[in-house]
Amino acid sequence: QRQMSIRDRPYTKYIDTNNLRIFALEEVSDLYIRDVALIYDSMFENTQLIDLIKQKRFLNTLKKKNVYQRIVKQTSAKDETPIPSQPLKGPYNKNAVDVIWQLPEEEKAGVANEIVEHLLHTITQMGFYYAFPNEWSWDIKNSPIHLAMQEAIKKGYYDISDYREFTDPLSFAMVTTQEFAYWMIIAEWNYYDFLIEGGHPEFGVHSQSKMIKKLPLAHELYMSTVAKVISPPSKILLDKYLTEKIIGKKKKRFFIF
C-alpha cells in the first residue's frame, strides 16, 4: 500500500478491477476495499447468459469514460460529513453516482446490500447508460428503461413517493430509474429476499418468476442487456456480511495503491 499522488486527494487509496477505478478515503479499511472489489469482480463470471461481445463493450466503456466508484466511512448513524465528489485532479472527475459506505457497527446488517446496491447504481447509471444508450437512456421518456419503470409504477409495484423531493425533472428521472434498476436486477437474480430481510415497501416483486409474469418489460430489458453483461455476485462473499462469519475461500489478489 502507498499514498496516491496529490492530484487524487482526498482519496488516498484505490483498486482497479474490470475497468472500474474504486477510490477510498484514508479511514476506509483495506479489507473493506478489497471485499467491495471482490464482490464487483464476481459479477463478471462467464455464465451461460453472458454475451462476451456486449460485456466487452460495457467494460471498454467504463475505461473510456473513466467511470469510478467511491468508498467512504460512516463513523456513526448521525455522521453527516460532506462527501468529496471526486479526486482533486485527473480524469476521474464526473462519471460516478453514489458512494459505498463502510457502515458503523450498529448498521452492520445492511452492509451486503449497501455494497450491491451502490455498485449496481454505478453499473446501470454510468456503464449501461453509455454502453447501451438505446436501452438505458434514463433521460429519454420512451427508452426501454423508462417504459419498464412506468409499467411497474402503473401496476403498483414500484412506489416513487420518496423521490418527490427531486423537483428538477432530470434529477427525478435519474434517481427513479436508478432505484428501479437496482430493484429489478436483485429481483431477477432472486436476491431480493437474500439481501433484504422482510422486504421493502418501495418495490413489490421479489423473484424472477414474478418479474416474468408481472413486469414483462423489465424482464425483457434484463435479459437483453443486464444478463448479457453481469451475473449475480458471489453469495459466499456477501454472506460474510450477512452472517458476520469469515468464509474461508481463496481470494483473488488485489493491490491497493
Protein backbone atom coordinates (compact mmCIF):
# COMPACT_ATOMS: atom_id res chain seq x y z
CA GLN A 1 0.00 0.00 0.00
CA ARG A 2 1.22 3.52 -0.78
CA GLN A 3 -0.08 7.06 -0.86
CA MET A 4 -1.53 8.26 -4.15
CA SER A 5 -0.35 11.40 -5.89
CA ILE A 6 -1.55 14.78 -4.66
CA ARG A 7 -4.00 15.08 -7.57
CA ASP A 8 -6.09 12.17 -6.25
CA ARG A 9 -6.62 13.61 -2.80
CA PRO A 10 -8.69 13.49 -0.64
CA TYR A 11 -8.92 9.87 -1.88
CA THR A 12 -5.70 8.18 -0.77
CA LYS A 13 -6.33 4.58 -1.89
CA TYR A 14 -7.64 2.85 -4.95
CA ILE A 15 -8.16 -0.52 -6.61
CA ASP A 16 -8.59 -1.12 -10.34
CA THR A 17 -10.61 -4.16 -11.36
CA ASN A 18 -12.58 -4.94 -14.51
CA ASN A 19 -12.01 -1.39 -15.74
CA LEU A 20 -13.58 0.25 -12.69
CA ARG A 21 -11.44 2.55 -10.52
CA ILE A 22 -12.56 2.20 -6.89
CA PHE A 23 -11.36 5.13 -4.76
CA ALA A 24 -11.43 5.19 -0.96
CA LEU A 25 -10.71 7.72 1.74
CA GLU A 26 -7.83 7.05 4.12
CA GLU A 27 -10.04 5.88 7.01
CA VAL A 28 -11.67 3.09 4.98
CA SER A 29 -10.13 -0.28 5.85
CA ASP A 30 -8.09 -2.12 3.23
CA LEU A 31 -10.14 -5.27 3.92
CA TYR A 32 -13.39 -3.49 3.12
CA ILE A 33 -11.97 -2.02 -0.11
CA ARG A 34 -10.78 -5.46 -1.15
CA ASP A 35 -14.16 -7.03 -0.36
CA VAL A 36 -16.00 -4.43 -2.45
CA ALA A 37 -13.64 -5.16 -5.34
CA LEU A 38 -14.10 -8.92 -4.96
CA ILE A 39 -17.90 -8.60 -4.94
CA TYR A 40 -17.80 -6.41 -8.05
CA ASP A 41 -15.34 -8.78 -9.72
CA SER A 42 -17.58 -11.78 -9.01
CA MET A 43 -20.28 -10.23 -11.23
CA PHE A 44 -18.16 -10.99 -14.28
CA GLU A 45 -18.20 -14.77 -14.11
CA ASN A 46 -18.64 -16.23 -17.60
CA THR A 47 -22.09 -17.74 -17.09
CA GLN A 48 -24.35 -19.24 -19.76
CA LEU A 49 -26.20 -15.98 -20.43
CA ILE A 50 -23.13 -13.76 -20.83
CA ASP A 51 -22.56 -12.26 -24.27
CA LEU A 52 -18.82 -11.66 -24.41
CA ILE A 53 -19.15 -9.01 -27.14
CA LYS A 54 -21.66 -6.98 -25.10
CA GLN A 55 -19.63 -7.50 -21.94
CA LYS A 56 -16.50 -6.25 -23.69
CA ARG A 57 -18.39 -3.17 -24.95
CA PHE A 58 -19.50 -2.45 -21.39
CA LEU A 59 -16.01 -2.88 -19.92
CA ASN A 60 -14.41 -0.77 -22.64
CA THR A 61 -16.98 1.94 -21.94
CA LEU A 62 -16.07 2.03 -18.24
CA LYS A 63 -12.44 2.60 -19.19
CA LYS A 64 -13.12 5.12 -21.94
CA LYS A 65 -15.48 7.19 -19.76
CA ASN A 66 -13.28 6.95 -16.63
CA VAL A 67 -16.15 5.60 -14.54
CA TYR A 68 -15.29 5.39 -10.86
CA GLN A 69 -16.72 4.25 -7.54
CA ARG A 70 -16.10 5.95 -4.19
CA ILE A 71 -15.96 4.36 -0.74
CA VAL A 72 -16.19 6.46 2.43
CA LYS A 73 -16.52 5.60 6.08
CA GLN A 74 -19.50 6.49 8.25
CA THR A 75 -18.41 6.71 11.87
CA SER A 76 -21.94 6.69 13.30
CA ALA A 77 -25.56 6.73 12.20
CA LYS A 78 -25.57 10.52 12.72
CA ASP A 79 -22.38 11.19 10.75
CA GLU A 80 -23.09 13.93 8.19
CA THR A 81 -19.53 14.58 6.99
CA PRO A 82 -19.51 16.04 3.45
CA ILE A 83 -18.53 13.51 0.77
CA PRO A 84 -15.79 14.54 -1.69
CA SER A 85 -17.27 14.20 -5.18
CA GLN A 86 -14.01 13.44 -6.97
CA PRO A 87 -10.22 13.46 -6.75
CA LEU A 88 -8.60 16.89 -6.85
CA LYS A 89 -7.33 16.49 -10.43
CA GLY A 90 -7.10 13.87 -13.15
CA PRO A 91 -9.55 12.11 -15.50
CA TYR A 92 -11.85 10.71 -12.80
CA ASN A 93 -13.96 13.81 -12.37
CA LYS A 94 -17.63 13.28 -13.26
CA ASN A 95 -18.73 9.74 -14.12
CA ALA A 96 -19.70 8.48 -10.68
CA VAL A 97 -23.01 8.08 -8.86
CA ASP A 98 -23.43 7.08 -5.21
CA VAL A 99 -20.77 6.29 -2.66
CA ILE A 100 -20.47 2.97 -0.88
CA TRP A 101 -20.39 3.48 2.86
CA GLN A 102 -18.28 1.47 5.24
CA LEU A 103 -21.05 1.43 7.80
CA PRO A 104 -20.68 1.70 11.60
CA GLU A 105 -21.01 -1.38 13.79
CA GLU A 106 -24.67 -0.73 14.66
CA GLU A 107 -25.62 -0.90 10.96
CA LYS A 108 -23.62 -3.98 10.06
CA ALA A 109 -26.70 -5.93 8.95
CA GLY A 110 -27.09 -3.65 5.93
CA VAL A 111 -23.55 -3.89 4.57
CA ALA A 112 -24.11 -6.59 1.91
CA ASN A 113 -26.98 -4.64 0.39
CA GLU A 114 -25.04 -1.36 0.75
CA ILE A 115 -22.29 -2.77 -1.46
CA VAL A 116 -24.54 -4.43 -4.05
CA GLU A 117 -26.98 -1.54 -4.38
CA HIS A 118 -24.38 1.12 -4.97
CA LEU A 119 -22.27 -0.98 -7.30
CA LEU A 120 -25.44 -1.54 -9.34
CA HIS A 121 -26.12 2.19 -9.40
CA THR A 122 -22.68 2.73 -10.93
CA ILE A 123 -23.07 -0.16 -13.36
CA THR A 124 -26.50 0.92 -14.63
CA GLN A 125 -26.44 4.72 -14.47
CA MET A 126 -22.90 5.06 -15.79
CA GLY A 127 -21.88 1.84 -17.56
CA PHE A 128 -25.17 0.81 -19.16
CA TYR A 129 -26.18 4.41 -19.88
CA TYR A 130 -23.07 4.95 -22.01
CA ALA A 131 -22.64 1.41 -23.39
CA PHE A 132 -26.30 0.74 -24.30
CA PRO A 133 -27.91 4.16 -24.88
CA ASN A 134 -30.78 2.73 -26.94
CA GLU A 135 -31.96 0.74 -23.91
CA TRP A 136 -30.64 2.64 -20.89
CA SER A 137 -31.08 6.34 -21.62
CA TRP A 138 -32.95 7.22 -18.44
CA ASP A 139 -33.27 10.81 -19.66
CA ILE A 140 -35.42 9.79 -22.67
CA LYS A 141 -39.05 9.10 -21.76
CA ASN A 142 -39.69 6.38 -24.35
CA SER A 143 -36.49 4.45 -23.68
CA PRO A 144 -36.86 0.82 -22.56
CA ILE A 145 -35.62 1.56 -19.01
CA HIS A 146 -38.15 4.39 -18.69
CA LEU A 147 -41.02 2.34 -20.12
CA ALA A 148 -40.18 -0.61 -17.88
CA MET A 149 -40.21 1.66 -14.83
CA GLN A 150 -43.53 3.24 -15.86
CA GLU A 151 -45.07 -0.22 -16.19
CA ALA A 152 -44.00 -1.01 -12.62
CA ILE A 153 -45.36 2.30 -11.31
CA LYS A 154 -48.71 1.97 -13.09
CA LYS A 155 -49.19 -1.59 -11.86
CA GLY A 156 -48.46 -0.52 -8.28
CA TYR A 157 -45.22 -2.48 -7.83
CA TYR A 158 -42.85 0.49 -7.60
CA ASP A 159 -43.58 3.33 -5.18
CA ILE A 160 -41.68 6.52 -6.08
CA SER A 161 -43.26 8.76 -3.44
CA ASP A 162 -39.96 9.06 -1.52
CA TYR A 163 -38.37 10.78 -4.52
CA ARG A 164 -40.90 13.62 -4.96
CA GLU A 165 -38.40 15.95 -3.28
CA PHE A 166 -36.42 15.93 -6.55
CA THR A 167 -38.14 18.82 -8.30
CA ASP A 168 -35.71 19.00 -11.22
CA PRO A 169 -37.10 16.66 -13.93
CA LEU A 170 -33.70 15.25 -14.92
CA SER A 171 -32.68 14.56 -11.33
CA PHE A 172 -36.05 12.92 -10.70
CA ALA A 173 -35.70 10.74 -13.81
CA MET A 174 -32.18 9.70 -12.86
CA VAL A 175 -32.89 8.74 -9.26
CA THR A 176 -36.15 6.90 -10.00
CA THR A 177 -34.67 4.84 -12.85
CA GLN A 178 -31.54 4.22 -10.78
CA GLU A 179 -33.51 2.76 -7.90
CA PHE A 180 -35.85 0.87 -10.21
CA ALA A 181 -32.90 -0.75 -11.99
CA TYR A 182 -31.49 -1.89 -8.65
CA TRP A 183 -34.81 -3.45 -7.57
CA MET A 184 -35.33 -5.04 -10.97
CA ILE A 185 -31.89 -6.65 -11.01
CA ILE A 186 -31.90 -8.07 -7.47
CA ALA A 187 -35.38 -9.50 -8.13
CA GLU A 188 -34.19 -11.08 -11.38
CA TRP A 189 -31.23 -12.56 -9.52
CA ASN A 190 -33.60 -13.94 -6.85
CA TYR A 191 -31.51 -11.93 -4.36
CA TYR A 192 -34.27 -9.65 -3.05
CA ASP A 193 -35.14 -11.75 0.00
CA PHE A 194 -31.50 -12.78 0.38
CA LEU A 195 -30.36 -9.16 0.78
CA ILE A 196 -33.41 -7.53 2.37
CA GLU A 197 -34.99 -9.49 5.16
CA GLY A 198 -38.70 -8.77 5.38
CA GLY A 199 -38.82 -6.91 2.08
CA HIS A 200 -39.30 -3.20 1.45
CA PRO A 201 -42.50 -1.25 0.64
CA GLU A 202 -40.85 0.55 -2.28
CA PHE A 203 -40.81 -2.48 -4.58
CA GLY A 204 -43.23 -5.38 -4.53
CA VAL A 205 -41.77 -8.02 -6.86
CA HIS A 206 -39.24 -10.32 -5.20
CA SER A 207 -38.26 -13.02 -7.71
CA GLN A 208 -37.51 -13.67 -11.36
CA SER A 209 -40.60 -15.84 -11.82
CA LYS A 210 -42.77 -12.95 -10.57
CA MET A 211 -40.88 -10.45 -12.75
CA ILE A 212 -41.68 -12.53 -15.84
CA LYS A 213 -45.39 -12.55 -15.01
CA LYS A 214 -45.89 -9.09 -13.54
CA LEU A 215 -43.27 -6.85 -15.20
CA PRO A 216 -42.53 -8.24 -18.67
CA LEU A 217 -40.90 -5.04 -19.98
CA ALA A 218 -38.39 -5.05 -17.14
CA HIS A 219 -37.70 -8.76 -17.59
CA GLU A 220 -37.10 -8.25 -21.31
CA LEU A 221 -34.68 -5.39 -20.59
CA TYR A 222 -32.87 -7.52 -18.00
CA MET A 223 -32.48 -10.46 -20.38
CA SER A 224 -31.34 -8.37 -23.35
CA THR A 225 -28.75 -6.27 -21.52
CA VAL A 226 -28.07 -6.94 -17.83
CA ALA A 227 -27.89 -10.73 -18.08
CA LYS A 228 -25.58 -10.40 -21.10
CA VAL A 229 -23.02 -8.39 -19.14
CA ILE A 230 -23.11 -9.27 -15.42
CA SER A 231 -24.15 -12.21 -13.30
CA PRO A 232 -25.24 -12.39 -9.64
CA PRO A 233 -22.36 -11.64 -7.26
CA SER A 234 -20.96 -14.42 -5.11
CA LYS A 235 -23.22 -15.34 -2.20
CA ILE A 236 -20.16 -16.65 -0.39
CA LEU A 237 -18.62 -13.17 -0.42
CA LEU A 238 -21.88 -11.47 0.54
CA ASP A 239 -22.62 -14.00 3.26
CA LYS A 240 -19.63 -12.71 5.20
CA TYR A 241 -21.58 -9.50 5.82
CA LEU A 242 -24.98 -11.12 6.20
CA THR A 243 -23.88 -13.61 8.86
CA GLU A 244 -20.76 -11.85 10.18
CA LYS A 245 -18.80 -15.04 9.58
CA ILE A 246 -15.46 -15.14 7.84
CA ILE A 247 -15.83 -17.51 4.90
CA GLY A 248 -12.70 -19.45 4.07
CA LYS A 249 -12.12 -19.14 0.33
CA LYS A 250 -9.10 -18.47 -1.83
CA LYS A 251 -9.33 -14.84 -2.88
CA LYS A 252 -8.14 -13.02 -5.97
CA ARG A 253 -5.15 -10.87 -5.11
CA PHE A 254 -5.72 -7.14 -5.38
CA PHE A 255 -3.16 -4.40 -4.96
CA ILE A 256 -4.37 -1.37 -3.05
CA PHE A 257 -2.43 1.73 -4.04
